[in-house]
Coordinates of C-alpha atoms in Angstrom, one line a residue:
X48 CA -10.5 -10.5 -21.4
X49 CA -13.4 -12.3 -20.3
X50 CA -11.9 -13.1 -17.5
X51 CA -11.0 -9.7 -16.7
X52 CA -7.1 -10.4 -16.4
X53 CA -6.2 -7.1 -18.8
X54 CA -7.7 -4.4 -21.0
X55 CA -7.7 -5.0 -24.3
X56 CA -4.6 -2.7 -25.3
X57 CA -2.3 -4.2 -22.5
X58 CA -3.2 -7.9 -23.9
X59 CA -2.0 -6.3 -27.6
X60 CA 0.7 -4.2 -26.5
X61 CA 2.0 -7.1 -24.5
X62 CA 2.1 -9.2 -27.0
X63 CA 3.7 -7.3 -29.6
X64 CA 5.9 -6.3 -27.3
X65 CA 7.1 -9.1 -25.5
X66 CA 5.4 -12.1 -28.1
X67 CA 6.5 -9.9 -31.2
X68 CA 3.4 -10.3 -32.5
X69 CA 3.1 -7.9 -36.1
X70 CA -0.8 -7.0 -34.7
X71 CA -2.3 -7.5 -31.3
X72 CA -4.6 -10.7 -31.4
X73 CA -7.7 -8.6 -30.5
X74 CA -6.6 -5.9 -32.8
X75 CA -6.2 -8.7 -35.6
X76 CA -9.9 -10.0 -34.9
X77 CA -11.3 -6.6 -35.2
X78 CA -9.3 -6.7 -38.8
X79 CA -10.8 -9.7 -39.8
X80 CA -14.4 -9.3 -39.1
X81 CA -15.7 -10.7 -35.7
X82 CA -18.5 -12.3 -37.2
X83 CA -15.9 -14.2 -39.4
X84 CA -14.0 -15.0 -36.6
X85 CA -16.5 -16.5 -34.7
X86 CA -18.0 -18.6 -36.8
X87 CA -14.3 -20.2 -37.7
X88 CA -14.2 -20.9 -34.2
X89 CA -16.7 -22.7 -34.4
X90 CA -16.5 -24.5 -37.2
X91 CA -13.0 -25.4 -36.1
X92 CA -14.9 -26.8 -32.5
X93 CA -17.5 -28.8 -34.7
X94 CA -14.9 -30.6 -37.0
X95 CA -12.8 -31.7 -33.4
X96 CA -15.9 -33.6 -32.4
X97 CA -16.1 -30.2 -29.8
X98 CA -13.2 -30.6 -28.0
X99 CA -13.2 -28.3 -25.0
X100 CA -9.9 -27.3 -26.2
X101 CA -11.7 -25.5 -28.8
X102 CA -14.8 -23.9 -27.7
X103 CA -15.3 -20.5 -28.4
X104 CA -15.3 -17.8 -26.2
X105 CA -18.5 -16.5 -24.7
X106 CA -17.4 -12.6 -25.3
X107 CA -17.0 -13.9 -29.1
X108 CA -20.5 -14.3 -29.8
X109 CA -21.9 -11.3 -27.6
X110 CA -20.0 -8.9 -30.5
X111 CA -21.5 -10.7 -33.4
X112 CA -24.7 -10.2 -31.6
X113 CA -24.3 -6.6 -30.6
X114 CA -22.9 -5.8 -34.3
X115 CA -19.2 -5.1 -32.8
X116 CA -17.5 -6.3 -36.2
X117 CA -14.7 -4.3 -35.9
X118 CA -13.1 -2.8 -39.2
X119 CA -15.6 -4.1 -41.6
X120 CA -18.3 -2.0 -40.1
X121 CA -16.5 0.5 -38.1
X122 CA -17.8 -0.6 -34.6
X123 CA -15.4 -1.6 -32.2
X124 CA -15.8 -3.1 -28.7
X125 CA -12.1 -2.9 -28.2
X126 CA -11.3 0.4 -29.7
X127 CA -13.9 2.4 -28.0
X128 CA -11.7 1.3 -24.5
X129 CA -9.9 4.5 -23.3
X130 CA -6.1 3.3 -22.7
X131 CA -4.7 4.0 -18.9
X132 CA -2.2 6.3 -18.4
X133 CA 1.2 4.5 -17.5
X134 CA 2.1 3.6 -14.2
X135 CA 4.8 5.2 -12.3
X136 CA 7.2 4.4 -9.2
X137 CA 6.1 7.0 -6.7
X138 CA 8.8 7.1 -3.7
X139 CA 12.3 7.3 -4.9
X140 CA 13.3 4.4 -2.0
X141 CA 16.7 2.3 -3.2
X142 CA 17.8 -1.2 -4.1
X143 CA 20.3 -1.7 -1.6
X144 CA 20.9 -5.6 -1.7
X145 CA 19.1 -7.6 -5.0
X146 CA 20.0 -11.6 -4.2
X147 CA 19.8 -13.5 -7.3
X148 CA 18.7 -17.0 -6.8
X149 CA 19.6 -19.3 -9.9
X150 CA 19.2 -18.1 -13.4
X151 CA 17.6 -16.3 -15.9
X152 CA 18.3 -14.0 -18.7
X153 CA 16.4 -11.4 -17.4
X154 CA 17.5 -11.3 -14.0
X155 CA 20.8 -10.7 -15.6
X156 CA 19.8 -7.7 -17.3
X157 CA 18.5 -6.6 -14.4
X158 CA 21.0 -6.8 -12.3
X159 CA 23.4 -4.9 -15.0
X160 CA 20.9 -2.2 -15.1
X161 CA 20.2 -1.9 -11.5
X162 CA 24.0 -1.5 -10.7
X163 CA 24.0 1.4 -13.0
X164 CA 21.3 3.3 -10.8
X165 CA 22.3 2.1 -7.6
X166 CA 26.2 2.1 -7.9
X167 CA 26.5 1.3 -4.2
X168 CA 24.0 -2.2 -5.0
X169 CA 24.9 -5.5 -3.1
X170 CA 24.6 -8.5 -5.3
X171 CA 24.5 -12.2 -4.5
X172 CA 24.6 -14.6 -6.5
X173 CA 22.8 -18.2 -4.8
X174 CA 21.3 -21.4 -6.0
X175 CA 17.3 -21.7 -7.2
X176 CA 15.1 -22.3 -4.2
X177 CA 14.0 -25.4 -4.2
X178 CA 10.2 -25.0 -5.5
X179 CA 10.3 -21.4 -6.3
X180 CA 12.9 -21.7 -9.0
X181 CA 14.9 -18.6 -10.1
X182 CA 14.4 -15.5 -8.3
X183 CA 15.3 -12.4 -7.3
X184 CA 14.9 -11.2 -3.6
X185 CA 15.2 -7.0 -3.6
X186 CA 16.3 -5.9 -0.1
X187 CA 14.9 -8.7 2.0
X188 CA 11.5 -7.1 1.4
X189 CA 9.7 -9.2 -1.7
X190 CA 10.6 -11.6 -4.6
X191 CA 10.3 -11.0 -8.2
X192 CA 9.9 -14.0 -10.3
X193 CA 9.1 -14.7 -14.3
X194 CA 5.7 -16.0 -14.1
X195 CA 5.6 -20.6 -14.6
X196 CA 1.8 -20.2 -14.2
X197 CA 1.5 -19.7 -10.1
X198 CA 0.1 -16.7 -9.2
X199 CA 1.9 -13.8 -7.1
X200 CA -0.4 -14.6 -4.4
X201 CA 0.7 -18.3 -4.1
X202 CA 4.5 -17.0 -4.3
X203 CA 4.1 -14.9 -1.3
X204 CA 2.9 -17.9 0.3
X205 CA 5.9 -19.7 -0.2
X206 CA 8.2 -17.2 0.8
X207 CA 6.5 -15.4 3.4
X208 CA 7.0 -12.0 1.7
X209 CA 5.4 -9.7 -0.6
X210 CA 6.0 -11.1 -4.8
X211 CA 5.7 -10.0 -7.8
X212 CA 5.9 -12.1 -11.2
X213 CA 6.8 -10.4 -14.3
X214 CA 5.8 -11.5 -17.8
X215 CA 7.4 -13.7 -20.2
X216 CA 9.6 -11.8 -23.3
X217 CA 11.6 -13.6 -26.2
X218 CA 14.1 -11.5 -25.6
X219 CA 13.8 -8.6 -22.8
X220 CA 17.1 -6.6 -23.6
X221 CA 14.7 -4.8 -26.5
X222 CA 11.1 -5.2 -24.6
X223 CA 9.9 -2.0 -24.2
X224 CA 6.7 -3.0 -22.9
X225 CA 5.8 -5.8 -20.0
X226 CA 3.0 -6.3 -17.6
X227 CA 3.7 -7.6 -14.0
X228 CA 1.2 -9.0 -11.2
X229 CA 1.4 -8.6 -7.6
X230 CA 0.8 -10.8 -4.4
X231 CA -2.9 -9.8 -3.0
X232 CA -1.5 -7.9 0.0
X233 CA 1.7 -6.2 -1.3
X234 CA 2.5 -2.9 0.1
X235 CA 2.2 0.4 -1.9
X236 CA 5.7 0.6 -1.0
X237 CA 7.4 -2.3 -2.2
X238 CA 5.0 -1.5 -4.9
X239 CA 6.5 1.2 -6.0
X240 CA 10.0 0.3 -5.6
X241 CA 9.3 -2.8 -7.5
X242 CA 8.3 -0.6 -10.9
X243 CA 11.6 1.6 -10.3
X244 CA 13.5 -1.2 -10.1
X245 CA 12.0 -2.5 -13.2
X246 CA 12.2 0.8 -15.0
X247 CA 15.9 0.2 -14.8
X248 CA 15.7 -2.4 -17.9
X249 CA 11.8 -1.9 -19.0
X250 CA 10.5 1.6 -20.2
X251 CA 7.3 1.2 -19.1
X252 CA 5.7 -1.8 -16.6
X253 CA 2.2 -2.2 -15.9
X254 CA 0.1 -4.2 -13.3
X255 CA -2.3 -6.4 -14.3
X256 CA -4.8 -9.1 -12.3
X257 CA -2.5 -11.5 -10.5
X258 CA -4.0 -14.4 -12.9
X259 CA -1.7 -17.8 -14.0
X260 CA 0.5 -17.1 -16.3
X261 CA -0.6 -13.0 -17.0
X262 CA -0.4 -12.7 -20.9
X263 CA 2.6 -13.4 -23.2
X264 CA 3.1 -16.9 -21.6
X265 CA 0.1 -17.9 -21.7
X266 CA -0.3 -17.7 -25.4
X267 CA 2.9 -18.7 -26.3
X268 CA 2.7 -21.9 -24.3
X269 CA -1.3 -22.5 -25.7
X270 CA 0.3 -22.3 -28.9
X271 CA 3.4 -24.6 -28.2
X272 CA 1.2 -27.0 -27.2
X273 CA -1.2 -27.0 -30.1
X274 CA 1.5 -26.8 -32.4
X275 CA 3.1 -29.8 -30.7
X276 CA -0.3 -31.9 -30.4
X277 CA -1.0 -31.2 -34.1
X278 CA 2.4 -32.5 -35.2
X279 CA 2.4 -35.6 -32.9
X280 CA -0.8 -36.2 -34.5
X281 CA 0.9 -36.6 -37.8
X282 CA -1.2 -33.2 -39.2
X283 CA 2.2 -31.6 -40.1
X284 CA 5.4 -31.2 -39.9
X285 CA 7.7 -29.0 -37.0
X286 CA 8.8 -27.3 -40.0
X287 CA 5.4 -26.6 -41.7
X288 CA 4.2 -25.0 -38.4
X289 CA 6.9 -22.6 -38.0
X290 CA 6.8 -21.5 -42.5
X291 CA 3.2 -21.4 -41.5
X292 CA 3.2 -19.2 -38.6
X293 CA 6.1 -16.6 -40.5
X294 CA 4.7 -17.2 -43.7
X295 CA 1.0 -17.7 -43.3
X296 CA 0.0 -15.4 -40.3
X297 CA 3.2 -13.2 -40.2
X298 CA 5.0 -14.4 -36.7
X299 CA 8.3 -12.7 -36.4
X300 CA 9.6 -16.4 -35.7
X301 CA 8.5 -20.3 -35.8
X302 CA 6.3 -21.3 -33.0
X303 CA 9.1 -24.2 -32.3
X304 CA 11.7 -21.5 -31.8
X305 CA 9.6 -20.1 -28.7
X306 CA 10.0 -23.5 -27.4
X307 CA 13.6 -22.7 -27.6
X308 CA 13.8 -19.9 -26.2
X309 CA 11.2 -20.1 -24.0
X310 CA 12.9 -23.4 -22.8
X311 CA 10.9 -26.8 -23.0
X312 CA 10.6 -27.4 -19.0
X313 CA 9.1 -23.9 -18.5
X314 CA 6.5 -24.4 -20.9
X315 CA 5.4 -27.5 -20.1
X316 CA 5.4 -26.1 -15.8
X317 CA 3.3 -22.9 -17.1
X318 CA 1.3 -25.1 -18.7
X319 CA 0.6 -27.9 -16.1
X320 CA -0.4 -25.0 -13.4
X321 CA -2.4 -23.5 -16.3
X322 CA -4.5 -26.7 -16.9
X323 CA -4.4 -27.0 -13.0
X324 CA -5.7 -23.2 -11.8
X325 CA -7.9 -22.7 -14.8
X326 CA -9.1 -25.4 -17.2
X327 CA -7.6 -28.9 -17.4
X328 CA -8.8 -30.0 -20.7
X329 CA -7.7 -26.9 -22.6
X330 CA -4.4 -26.6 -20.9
X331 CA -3.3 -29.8 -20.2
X332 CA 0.3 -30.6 -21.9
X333 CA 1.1 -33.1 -24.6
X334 CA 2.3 -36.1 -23.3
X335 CA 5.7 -35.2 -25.2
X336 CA 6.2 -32.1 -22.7
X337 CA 6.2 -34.1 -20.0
X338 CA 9.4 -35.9 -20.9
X339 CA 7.9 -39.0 -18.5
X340 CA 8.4 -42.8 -19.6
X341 CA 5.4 -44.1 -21.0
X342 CA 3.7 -47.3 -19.8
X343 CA 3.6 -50.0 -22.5
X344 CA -0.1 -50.0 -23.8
X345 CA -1.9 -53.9 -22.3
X346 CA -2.3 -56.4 -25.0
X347 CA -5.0 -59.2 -24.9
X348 CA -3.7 -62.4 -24.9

């Protein structure tokens, strides 16, 4: 939020849409107590001898000081935010040709669903692009991609075309909500035949800030990497992080099956452009991501 990527509700809805989070994270601090949460932020950023990784937001302390303590006191920065209506396709333009370059789960469902709308569709099927990945190229007009942590805006740089990055799911066959980014100078048109295209498989998309990594994988990386860094730091067990996340703060799964499913060479590329767009310290993945040899440490003779 403080960086104005998304409202409040899209950042919650996202996440318990595509993240299955039981509550929204904002929606959960407001249920806590703001003033509570701060000051475990904090306390947590004083015990890691203040750690950048750690430091609390600025937006944090600016509710404790306005009295914004969310359910405790009945005031509510986030609640009082009116939510958008949803975003529609506006032209009813086809999908003639949808090339499919490499693979991803997602591209798959789309490409079943958009064969059902368009029965006349062209598909191709052709190897990732080398340094774009897996993509999907909609009528020679713009690429859609799942976001690694570039921005739209870079994309379309690379490619010469309008793009569009969609958000990360756990499983998009049952999303019912995702947010999506666009490349600075897309078109209203390929705009709009972007969301119908996406309303094939998704009931309802919504543009956000073209920012790295938009909103579900951003978190669900950041919290990979924490829970990898904490067990490689002999805190705990893989194990004990995932009963702790079902058990203890009510995840629908362990954080190490989002590695999974997420897959461990996408998380550690969102995060690498992460700690390379935004903030290097906080971002930065484990050295056990990186799946690179590691030199052997100098000895004194």
């Amino acid at each position: 939020m403080e960086e104005h990527v998304a409202r409040a509700a899209q950042i919650d809805r996202a996440l318990k849409a595509g993240g299955r989070f039981r509550m929204g994270p904002l929606e959960l601090t407001d249920f806590i107590g703001q003033d509570i949460n701060y000051q475990v932020s904090r306390q947590i950023w004083q015990d890691m001898q203040y750690d950048p990784r750690y430091t609390p937001g600025h937006l944090q302390r600016s509710l404790v000081d306005a009295g914004l303590l969310g359910k405790k006191n009945g005031r509510s920065y986030f609640a009082a935010e009116e939510t958008a209506p949803p975003v529609t396709a506006a032209n009813n333009a086809d999908v003639e040709t949808l090339r499919v370059y490499g693979e991803h789960p997602f591209f798959t469902l789309l490409q079943q669903r958009a064969a059902l709308q368009w029965p006349q569709l062209r598909v191709e099927q052709r190897p990732a692009l080398p340094g774009l990945g897996a993509a999907v190229r909609i009528n020679d007009a713009f690429t859609v991609s799942i976001t690694d942590g570039r921005t739209a805006s870079q994309l379309a740089e690379q490619t010469a075309a309008d793009a569009f990055v969609v958000d990360v799911a756990l499983n998009y066959a049952d999303t019912t909500y995702l947010v999506a980014a666009h490349s600075r100078h897309a078109s209203a048109a390929n705009k709009a035949l972007f969301l119908r295209l996406l309303h094939t498989a998704i009931p309802q998309v919504e543009f956000i800030k073209d920012s790295p990594a938009l909103i579900v994988a951003r978190v669900l990386s950041s919290l990979i990497n924490e829970s990898v860094i904490m067990v490689e730091s002999g805190v705990c067990s893989r194990e004990d992080i995932d009963v702790a996340a079902v058990a203890g703060v009510n995840y629908a799964g362990g954080i190490f099956d989002w590695l999974g499913k997420l897959g461990e060479k996408n998380v550690r590329t969102t995060l690498s452009n992460l700690a390379q767009l935004l903030h290097a310290a906080r971002y930065a993945p484990h050295y056990t991501l990186l799946h690179a040899a590691q030199p052997a440490l100098t000895t004194t003779p």
